[in-house]
Amino acid sequence: MLRTNDYSSKATNRMKKNVAILSAGLGNVSRGFETSASLWYQALAREKELAVELFAGGPQPQATRIWNLPRNGKVARLLRSLRLIQDGCRLEQLSFGLGLLPYLFRGKLDVVWLQEATLASLMLRFKKMFHFRYRIMFCDGAPVGHAFAQQFDYLIFLHAYALQAALADGIAARRCAVIPHVADVTVYPTSKADARAHFGLASDRFVIICVAAWNKHHKRIDYLLQEVAQLQRPEITLLLCGQPEQETQELQAMAQDLGLDVQWHTLTRQDLSLAYSAADVFVLPSLHEGLAAVLLEAAAHQLPVLSHMHEGGKYVFGEAYEGLADFSQRGVLADRLKAWQAAADLSPIGAYTYRCVSERFNATTLTHTLVNFINRATL
């Protein structure tokens, strides 16, 4: 696997397109942003026409680690306690960008791929200030929207709806592409009984899994807890797989006050696959997503998926899919869960979600599409 810090050091590399994948959060936290950056590196590093390097904010195999002030580190916690910052994400990205600057001076970069908005803005300022010639390929994974993203050289959208909106506002088609993330859809073979035994779950439990950061402002775990509590079904267990954030303690107290049976887990990829296999239904309560990789992961495990009717959900499963609903309304998720729990057999729904992923989100095809886009950007 080819890696180099000095892009001009080897003549062979001059024949290749030099691509940097940047992720300030990678190694500091584990969310969709960080997972997608790592997976794209693994996919692109196998392409002979590219010389790819992954730059991460924390320890990460095969990555060049860049100094930064992590969002959950001591400095960030101090600044939050002094109310000088609201969260540490901008601090992490700005400091990462400063730490990256020496690498930018060391050699020629053709393309910089990234999806963290503050870091992307800093890379644009560096490009103008120091006359760097790299092209910024901004992947709008949050999404932040094309009104912000259009300042960068090239835009990657995760679904066709976002592209249509950008084109309607006059952004040139040659600068845009729809390239969903390569998702880790590895399924570790195991029986449902064994998977449940791993988490201490009895066979008669109705298990709802949600894979998301434990927060209220984006992933809306509070909404999920309240909707499940409405059901008043003691046989329900919630598997919440993610990472703690500032609002997590409040959410855990809420779950306890509501009398819910909740397991909170931060898992390895293999154990996360076991968690999917142990569940009956997957729920993602957030109202806004670019294209949540966890939707693809759950579908790869043949789970029925309940999601808000945002554009990412529509793009993955189709607008007519029965698992899409308006989660901005109270009681809607509870009603869907009640109906699915009462259903005699949910396997046809799981089979449908699996077909959606296996037929449309092929890793080889997606990688080929991104390589072509990189080649087009560097003509």
XYZ file of C-alpha atoms in Angstrom:
379
model
C 0.000 0.000 0.000
C 1.553 3.272 -1.111
C 1.954 6.077 1.389
C 4.235 9.052 1.196
C 4.635 12.286 3.118
C 6.856 13.832 0.460
C 4.777 13.944 -2.678
C 7.709 15.011 -4.866
C 10.211 12.472 -3.518
C 9.528 9.633 -5.932
C 9.367 9.910 -9.668
C 6.706 7.232 -9.831
C 4.373 9.374 -7.773
C 4.629 12.178 -10.323
C 2.702 9.942 -12.675
C -0.089 9.573 -10.151
C -2.734 11.921 -8.799
C -1.798 12.913 -5.258
C -4.863 12.803 -3.032
C -5.128 13.751 0.637
C -8.084 12.592 2.708
C -8.522 14.827 5.745
C -10.443 14.019 8.921
C -9.752 16.040 12.055
C -12.101 13.856 14.079
C -10.690 10.496 12.972
C -9.002 8.856 15.948
C -10.615 11.332 18.356
C -14.234 10.255 17.913
C -16.044 7.621 15.880
C -19.026 8.836 13.879
C -20.162 8.573 10.309
C -17.744 11.318 9.176
C -14.738 9.510 10.575
C -15.818 6.063 9.402
C -16.430 7.275 5.862
C -13.021 8.964 5.658
C -11.299 5.764 6.741
C -13.301 3.600 4.342
C -12.676 5.926 1.408
C -8.960 5.806 2.129
C -9.013 2.008 2.126
C -10.897 1.994 -1.169
C -8.786 4.614 -2.967
C -5.434 3.316 -1.706
C -5.946 0.237 -3.865
C -6.207 2.337 -7.031
C -2.914 2.244 -8.972
C -3.421 5.659 -10.581
C -3.627 7.441 -7.216
C -1.139 8.184 -4.446
C -3.370 8.589 -1.402
C -2.607 9.657 2.151
C -4.963 9.769 5.083
C -4.482 12.541 7.651
C -6.184 11.998 11.017
C -6.526 13.958 14.226
C -5.955 10.940 16.460
C -4.304 7.539 16.396
C -5.494 5.600 13.363
C -3.878 2.699 11.501
C -2.287 3.711 8.181
C -2.879 7.414 8.845
C -0.536 10.346 9.342
C -1.493 11.853 12.681
C -1.764 15.632 12.802
C -1.438 17.683 15.971
C -4.700 19.227 17.129
C -6.769 20.154 20.166
C -9.374 17.353 20.321
C -13.000 18.326 20.811
C -13.201 16.314 24.038
C -9.700 17.091 25.278
C -8.654 19.077 28.326
C -8.310 22.410 26.502
C -11.739 22.059 24.886
C -13.335 21.139 28.222
C -11.699 24.141 29.895
C -12.869 26.528 27.177
C -16.403 25.105 27.389
C -16.416 25.520 31.166
C -15.428 29.169 30.665
C -18.179 29.481 28.043
C -15.670 30.565 25.449
C -16.804 27.844 23.026
C -20.041 25.891 22.692
C -18.440 22.693 21.487
C -14.966 21.592 20.549
C -15.532 20.715 16.890
C -14.409 24.049 15.446
C -11.437 24.130 17.815
C -10.441 20.644 16.725
C -10.699 21.459 13.029
C -8.932 24.831 13.219
C -6.027 23.423 15.230
C -5.830 20.393 12.911
C -5.591 22.733 9.929
C -2.690 24.584 11.536
C -0.991 21.283 12.303
C -1.456 20.215 8.695
C 0.107 23.337 7.207
C 3.726 22.036 7.177
C 2.587 19.005 5.156
C 0.958 21.284 2.609
C 4.290 23.032 2.029
C 6.227 19.777 1.624
C 5.004 18.830 -1.808
C 2.413 18.967 -4.514
C -1.146 17.911 -3.750
C -3.623 17.516 -6.565
C -6.828 16.918 -4.614
C -7.917 17.382 -1.018
C -11.036 15.401 -0.059
C -12.802 16.347 3.158
C -16.232 16.908 4.657
C -15.679 18.961 7.829
C -16.948 22.464 7.043
C -14.653 24.553 9.246
C -11.586 22.642 8.076
C -12.681 23.027 4.451
C -12.988 26.799 4.888
C -9.508 26.929 6.396
C -8.065 24.884 3.531
C -9.614 27.381 1.116
C -8.003 30.280 2.972
C -4.642 28.527 2.921
C -5.015 27.913 -0.811
C -5.602 31.583 -1.495
C -3.014 32.857 0.988
C -0.135 30.589 -0.029
C -1.149 29.996 -3.656
C -1.489 26.263 -3.231
C -2.751 24.553 -6.362
C -4.726 21.679 -4.859
C -8.395 21.277 -5.722
C -10.752 21.097 -2.763
C -13.270 18.294 -3.140
C -15.885 18.969 -0.472
C -18.193 16.117 0.395
C -21.400 17.533 1.859
C -22.057 14.752 4.335
C -23.690 16.758 7.126
C -25.312 18.243 4.986
C -24.494 21.950 5.223
C -26.034 22.649 1.806
C -24.761 23.831 -1.542
C -25.039 27.531 -0.645
C -22.003 26.977 1.605
C -20.370 24.197 -0.397
C -20.309 26.076 -3.710
C -17.241 28.092 -2.648
C -15.083 24.980 -3.086
C -13.715 23.644 -6.377
C -15.732 20.438 -6.522
C -18.812 19.257 -4.656
C -19.808 15.721 -3.784
C -23.396 15.080 -2.761
C -24.592 11.886 -1.158
C -27.917 11.695 -2.976
C -29.559 12.963 -6.149
C -31.958 15.362 -4.399
C -29.036 17.511 -3.202
C -27.528 17.560 -6.683
C -30.810 18.647 -8.241
C -31.086 21.545 -5.803
C -27.516 22.660 -6.562
C -28.051 22.523 -10.311
C -31.313 24.442 -9.966
C -29.368 27.239 -8.254
C -26.927 27.469 -11.131
C -23.932 25.485 -9.890
C -22.120 24.007 -12.893
C -22.757 20.311 -13.409
C -19.069 19.653 -14.175
C -18.214 20.610 -10.569
C -20.716 18.211 -9.003
C -21.156 14.489 -8.493
C -23.460 12.179 -6.562
C -21.262 9.653 -4.770
C -22.718 8.001 -1.658
C -20.182 6.908 0.926
C -18.655 3.484 0.779
C -20.273 1.842 3.815
C -18.932 -0.949 5.984
C -21.634 -3.505 5.316
C -19.601 -6.416 6.653
C -21.898 -8.928 8.314
C -20.155 -11.271 10.729
C -22.052 -14.581 10.505
C -23.861 -15.373 13.723
C -27.268 -16.588 14.795
C -29.753 -14.209 16.364
C -29.719 -16.345 19.515
C -25.930 -16.089 19.827
C -25.998 -12.361 19.140
C -28.607 -11.855 21.846
C -26.650 -13.982 24.286
C -23.676 -11.673 23.736
C -25.757 -8.745 25.031
C -27.680 -10.730 27.664
C -30.981 -10.426 25.777
C -33.703 -13.032 26.145
C -35.371 -14.452 23.047
C -38.745 -12.876 23.918
C -37.433 -9.289 24.003
C -38.442 -6.879 21.229
C -35.121 -5.203 20.531
C -34.884 -1.772 18.891
C -31.417 -0.661 17.836
C -30.293 2.887 17.114
C -26.711 3.570 16.016
C -26.001 7.254 16.559
C -24.235 9.732 18.798
C -26.060 10.121 22.108
C -27.341 13.648 21.705
C -30.579 15.593 21.433
C -29.723 18.343 18.978
C -29.077 16.170 15.917
C -29.741 12.468 16.495
C -32.771 13.228 18.738
C -32.282 10.362 21.151
C -34.695 12.155 23.500
C -37.454 11.767 20.889
C -36.692 8.075 20.567
C -36.851 7.566 24.338
C -40.148 9.429 24.622
C -41.727 7.535 21.719
C -40.720 4.149 23.106
C -42.018 5.150 26.543
C -45.439 5.873 24.991
C -45.764 2.199 24.099
C -45.624 1.128 27.751
C -44.292 -2.266 26.737
C -41.887 -3.686 29.337
C -40.650 -6.353 26.901
C -38.901 -3.708 24.743
C -35.139 -3.238 24.993
C -33.344 -0.310 23.379
C -29.814 -0.932 22.131
C -28.224 2.504 21.795
C -24.865 2.087 20.076
C -22.770 5.202 19.708
C -20.587 7.581 21.653
C -21.237 9.925 24.573
C -21.584 13.664 24.032
C -22.397 16.643 26.240
C -26.100 15.740 26.430
C -25.580 12.052 27.185
C -25.926 12.191 30.972
C -29.212 14.041 30.601
C -30.444 11.386 28.168
C -29.417 8.549 30.449
C -31.282 10.192 33.328
C -34.330 10.583 31.072
C -34.271 6.902 30.151
C -34.127 5.962 33.810
C -36.977 8.319 34.730
C -39.102 6.838 31.926
C -38.460 3.336 33.221
C -36.994 2.099 29.950
C -34.745 -0.908 29.470
C -31.781 0.655 27.663
C -28.303 -0.643 26.943
C -25.703 1.987 26.053
C -22.733 0.626 24.090
C -19.668 1.967 22.314
C -18.685 -0.963 20.116
C -16.046 -2.262 17.750
C -17.153 -2.948 14.180
C -17.484 -6.680 14.870
C -19.524 -6.171 18.043
C -21.698 -3.613 16.233
C -22.498 -6.299 13.665
C -23.568 -8.543 16.557
C -25.795 -5.751 17.858
C -27.505 -5.420 14.482
C -27.995 -9.190 14.398
C -29.559 -9.154 17.876
C -32.174 -6.515 16.952
C -35.676 -6.723 15.513
C -35.935 -3.157 14.181
C -33.540 -0.314 13.427
C -34.529 3.316 14.129
C -32.785 6.561 13.183
C -34.783 9.499 14.661
C -32.756 12.422 13.223
C -34.617 14.819 10.939
C -31.622 15.780 8.773
C -28.988 13.507 7.262
C -26.796 13.629 4.191
C -26.910 9.892 3.727
C -26.512 8.093 7.028
C -24.188 5.112 6.597
C -25.984 3.381 9.454
C -29.055 3.053 7.225
C -26.940 1.004 4.833
C -25.373 -1.016 7.640
C -28.758 -1.894 9.146
C -30.140 -2.856 5.752
C -27.104 -5.049 5.087
C -28.130 -6.984 8.204
C -31.642 -7.357 6.717
C -33.253 -5.229 9.395
C -36.526 -3.350 8.927
C -35.540 0.323 9.074
C -37.559 3.213 10.473
C -36.301 6.639 9.403
C -37.566 10.172 9.037
C -38.662 10.949 5.484
C -35.571 13.050 4.784
C -33.992 12.954 1.366
C -31.277 10.517 2.421
C -33.872 7.963 3.509
C -35.848 8.438 0.311
C -32.732 7.996 -1.797
C -31.767 4.733 -0.090
C -35.172 3.048 0.195
C -37.434 4.886 -2.252
C -40.171 7.412 -1.496
C -42.869 4.751 -1.131
C -41.021 2.706 1.506
C -43.283 2.092 4.498
C -40.507 2.672 7.035
C -40.269 6.376 6.219
C -42.413 8.687 8.340
C -42.577 12.231 9.678
C -40.631 12.035 12.919
C -41.087 15.753 13.533
C -44.512 14.802 14.900
C -44.990 13.268 18.315
C -46.525 9.817 18.349
C -45.591 8.938 14.757
C -42.615 6.764 15.641
C -44.540 5.161 18.491
C -47.347 4.217 16.106
C -44.939 2.645 13.606
C -43.156 0.698 16.332
C -46.451 -0.526 17.735
C -47.565 -1.765 14.312
C -44.276 -3.474 13.546
C -44.096 -5.125 16.950
C -47.567 -6.561 16.367
C -46.698 -7.809 12.864
C -46.462 -11.570 12.480
C -43.373 -11.403 10.254
C -41.069 -8.464 9.540
C -38.667 -10.434 7.341
C -40.182 -9.212 4.014
C -39.393 -5.630 5.060
C -35.851 -6.619 6.008
C -35.452 -8.410 2.690
C -36.532 -5.246 0.885
C -34.039 -3.010 2.695
C -31.294 -5.539 1.962
C -32.091 -5.486 -1.749
C -31.959 -1.686 -1.766
C -28.408 -1.720 -0.422
C -26.977 -4.736 -2.200
C -28.218 -3.651 -5.631
C -27.531 0.095 -5.508
C -24.582 0.734 -3.187
C -21.815 -1.388 -4.653
C -18.400 -0.438 -3.244
C -16.533 -1.193 -6.476
C -18.855 0.977 -8.544
C -18.771 3.860 -6.049
C -14.964 3.784 -5.912
C -14.749 3.818 -9.707
C -17.076 6.837 -9.773
C -14.950 8.773 -7.293
C -11.719 7.939 -9.141
C -13.268 9.237 -12.364
C -14.338 12.425 -10.600
C -10.802 12.926 -9.273
C -9.412 12.402 -12.764
C -11.864 14.929 -14.171
C -10.902 17.458 -11.484
C -7.191 17.150 -12.299
C -7.320 17.427 -16.085
